[in-house]
Amino acid sequence: MKLLVLNGPNLNLLGLREPEIYGRRSYADLERFLNDCAGEIGAELEIFQSNHEGVLVDRIQQAYGVFDGIVFNPAAYTHTSVALLDALKAVGIPTVEVHLSDPDKREDFRKISYVRPACLKTVKGLGFESYRQALLFLAAYLRGEREV
Ligand code: DQA
């Protein structure tokens, strides 16, 4: 099983950016955490981060026929990007939306997720654990053990 973890803008600054919201662990810590999760699940994992919307669109397109599932934290593009929604719909790869924080408990503009209609599920508000829950769900779903 090949899974892609896609991270959007400013997540490379984890640890530095608003630690009271996102925690003190770095992006490298997140990568290590994700690789440990992949071992737990028995999945092959690729992790990719970009600050650029079009690069994320390209990465979703390139995932077609290569990856079985995507765990996606679109970061700020969650709340703005029709292009990312369309890319996910175009490739039809089972995708889980994740967030470290709970955007629904923050500013009003974070309450809209453009990508959510193309996602099986959203996991939010659990810090790094959001990604683990998303990966576990996606793996079970792809193995036919879980329904949405
Ligand atoms: C985020 C939440 C978004 O609202 C924000 O723009 C981010 C990170 C999260 O993981 O909590 O950059 O996606």
Short mmCIF file of C-alpha atoms and ligand atoms in Angstrom, two decimals:
data_model
loop_
_atom_site.label_atom_id
_atom_site.label_comp_id
_atom_site.label_asym_id
_atom_site.label_seq_id
_atom_site.Cartn_x
_atom_site.Cartn_y
_atom_site.Cartn_z
CA MET A 1 0.00 0.00 0.00
CA LYS A 2 1.46 3.33 -1.09
CA LEU A 3 0.29 6.42 0.76
CA LEU A 4 1.15 10.06 0.11
CA VAL A 5 1.18 12.65 2.89
CA LEU A 6 0.79 16.12 1.42
CA ASN A 7 1.40 19.22 3.52
CA GLY A 8 0.59 22.76 2.50
CA PRO A 9 2.03 26.21 3.22
CA ASN A 10 3.90 27.12 6.40
CA LEU A 11 3.84 23.62 7.81
CA ASN A 12 7.59 23.54 7.14
CA LEU A 13 7.80 26.10 9.96
CA LEU A 14 6.30 23.84 12.62
CA GLY A 15 7.93 24.49 15.96
CA LEU A 16 8.53 28.13 15.05
CA ARG A 17 5.07 29.16 13.92
CA GLU A 18 2.49 29.90 16.60
CA PRO A 19 3.68 27.14 18.97
CA GLU A 20 0.70 27.77 21.27
CA ILE A 21 -1.50 26.49 18.40
CA TYR A 22 0.71 24.04 16.52
CA GLY A 23 3.08 22.86 19.25
CA ARG A 24 6.86 23.01 19.63
CA ARG A 25 7.79 20.02 17.54
CA SER A 26 9.41 20.72 14.15
CA TYR A 27 8.54 19.58 10.64
CA ALA A 28 11.42 17.09 10.83
CA ASP A 29 9.77 15.71 14.00
CA LEU A 30 6.51 15.34 12.05
CA GLU A 31 8.32 13.47 9.27
CA ARG A 32 9.84 11.07 11.82
CA PHE A 33 6.43 10.61 13.45
CA LEU A 34 4.83 9.84 10.06
CA ASN A 35 7.51 7.31 9.15
CA ASP A 36 6.95 5.56 12.50
CA CYS A 37 3.20 5.45 11.72
CA ALA A 38 3.95 3.95 8.30
CA GLY A 39 5.91 1.18 10.04
CA GLU A 40 3.01 0.55 12.42
CA ILE A 41 0.56 0.31 9.50
CA GLY A 42 2.84 -1.56 7.13
CA ALA A 43 2.45 1.05 4.40
CA GLU A 44 4.94 2.68 2.08
CA LEU A 45 4.89 6.40 2.69
CA GLU A 46 6.00 9.46 0.77
CA ILE A 47 5.88 12.85 2.45
CA PHE A 48 5.80 16.09 0.51
CA GLN A 49 5.41 19.73 1.58
CA SER A 50 4.99 22.84 -0.55
CA ASN A 51 4.14 26.47 0.05
CA HIS A 52 2.74 26.75 -3.48
CA GLU A 53 -0.79 25.88 -4.55
CA GLY A 54 0.12 24.89 -8.13
CA VAL A 55 2.89 22.60 -6.91
CA LEU A 56 0.37 20.82 -4.67
CA VAL A 57 -2.01 20.51 -7.65
CA ASP A 58 0.86 18.99 -9.70
CA ARG A 59 1.67 16.55 -6.90
CA ILE A 60 -1.97 15.40 -6.68
CA GLN A 61 -2.09 14.90 -10.45
CA GLN A 62 1.19 12.94 -10.40
CA ALA A 63 -0.20 10.71 -7.64
CA TYR A 64 -2.73 9.23 -10.07
CA GLY A 65 -1.97 5.56 -10.69
CA VAL A 66 0.93 5.68 -8.23
CA PHE A 67 -0.57 6.14 -4.76
CA ASP A 68 -3.47 4.27 -3.18
CA GLY A 69 -4.39 7.04 -0.77
CA ILE A 70 -3.57 10.58 0.31
CA VAL A 71 -3.46 12.19 3.74
CA PHE A 72 -3.73 15.90 3.06
CA ASN A 73 -3.19 18.93 5.26
CA PRO A 74 -3.76 21.77 2.77
CA ALA A 75 -3.08 24.29 5.59
CA ALA A 76 -4.32 27.78 4.61
CA TYR A 77 -5.33 26.54 1.13
CA THR A 78 -8.01 24.48 2.88
CA HIS A 79 -10.01 27.66 3.16
CA THR A 80 -9.39 29.11 -0.31
CA SER A 81 -8.57 26.54 -2.95
CA VAL A 82 -11.05 25.35 -5.56
CA ALA A 83 -8.01 24.18 -7.58
CA LEU A 84 -7.03 21.65 -4.91
CA LEU A 85 -10.63 20.44 -4.62
CA ASP A 86 -10.79 19.98 -8.39
CA ALA A 87 -7.44 18.13 -8.47
CA LEU A 88 -8.62 15.69 -5.78
CA LYS A 89 -11.90 15.15 -7.64
CA ALA A 90 -10.05 14.65 -10.94
CA VAL A 91 -7.78 11.86 -9.69
CA GLY A 92 -10.36 10.27 -7.38
CA ILE A 93 -7.71 8.94 -4.96
CA PRO A 94 -9.17 8.18 -1.51
CA THR A 95 -8.11 11.16 0.61
CA VAL A 96 -8.37 12.08 4.28
CA GLU A 97 -8.16 15.75 5.29
CA VAL A 98 -6.10 16.46 8.42
CA HIS A 99 -5.39 19.45 10.60
CA LEU A 100 -3.17 19.80 13.64
CA SER A 101 -5.49 22.38 15.17
CA ASP A 102 -9.28 22.39 15.04
CA PRO A 103 -10.07 25.08 12.43
CA ASP A 104 -13.76 24.96 13.42
CA LYS A 105 -12.84 26.37 16.84
CA ARG A 106 -10.81 29.27 15.42
CA GLU A 107 -11.57 32.29 13.22
CA ASP A 108 -14.74 32.16 11.10
CA PHE A 109 -12.74 32.13 7.84
CA ARG A 110 -11.24 28.77 8.86
CA LYS A 111 -14.65 27.15 9.21
CA ILE A 112 -14.95 26.57 5.45
CA SER A 113 -13.01 23.72 3.89
CA TYR A 114 -13.02 23.72 0.10
CA VAL A 115 -11.35 20.31 -0.08
CA ARG A 116 -13.70 18.49 2.33
CA PRO A 117 -16.25 17.41 -0.32
CA ALA A 118 -13.49 15.39 -2.04
CA CYS A 119 -12.34 13.72 1.20
CA LEU A 120 -13.56 10.55 2.92
CA LYS A 121 -13.11 12.03 6.36
CA THR A 122 -11.55 14.91 8.30
CA VAL A 123 -9.35 14.41 11.38
CA LYS A 124 -8.55 17.62 13.27
CA GLY A 125 -7.48 19.09 16.57
CA LEU A 126 -5.22 16.23 17.73
CA GLY A 127 -1.79 17.62 16.77
CA PHE A 128 0.49 14.99 15.21
CA GLU A 129 -2.02 12.34 16.29
CA SER A 130 -4.45 13.72 13.65
CA TYR A 131 -2.11 12.34 10.98
CA ARG A 132 -1.84 8.95 12.72
CA GLN A 133 -5.61 8.62 12.97
CA ALA A 134 -5.94 9.61 9.30
CA LEU A 135 -3.33 7.04 8.20
CA LEU A 136 -4.94 4.28 10.30
CA PHE A 137 -8.36 5.08 8.89
CA LEU A 138 -7.10 5.25 5.30
CA ALA A 139 -5.21 1.96 5.59
CA ALA A 140 -8.26 0.20 7.05
CA TYR A 141 -10.48 1.72 4.36
CA LEU A 142 -8.14 0.62 1.57
CA ARG A 143 -7.98 -2.90 3.03
CA GLY A 144 -11.77 -2.98 2.96
CA GLU A 145 -11.98 -3.13 6.76
CA ARG A 146 -13.67 0.23 7.22
CA GLU A 147 -16.56 2.03 5.56
CA VAL A 148 -16.82 5.80 5.52
C1 DQA B 1 -3.98 23.97 9.68
C2 DQA B 1 -5.16 24.88 9.97
C3 DQA B 1 -5.28 25.97 8.92
O1 DQA B 1 -6.37 26.81 9.21
C4 DQA B 1 -4.01 26.80 8.90
O2 DQA B 1 -4.07 27.77 7.86
C5 DQA B 1 -2.78 26.00 8.80
C6 DQA B 1 -2.68 24.74 9.53
C7 DQA B 1 -3.76 22.92 10.81
O3 DQA B 1 -3.07 21.94 10.55
O4 DQA B 1 -4.26 23.11 11.92
O5 DQA B 1 -1.80 26.41 8.19
O6 DQA B 1 -4.25 23.25 8.49
#
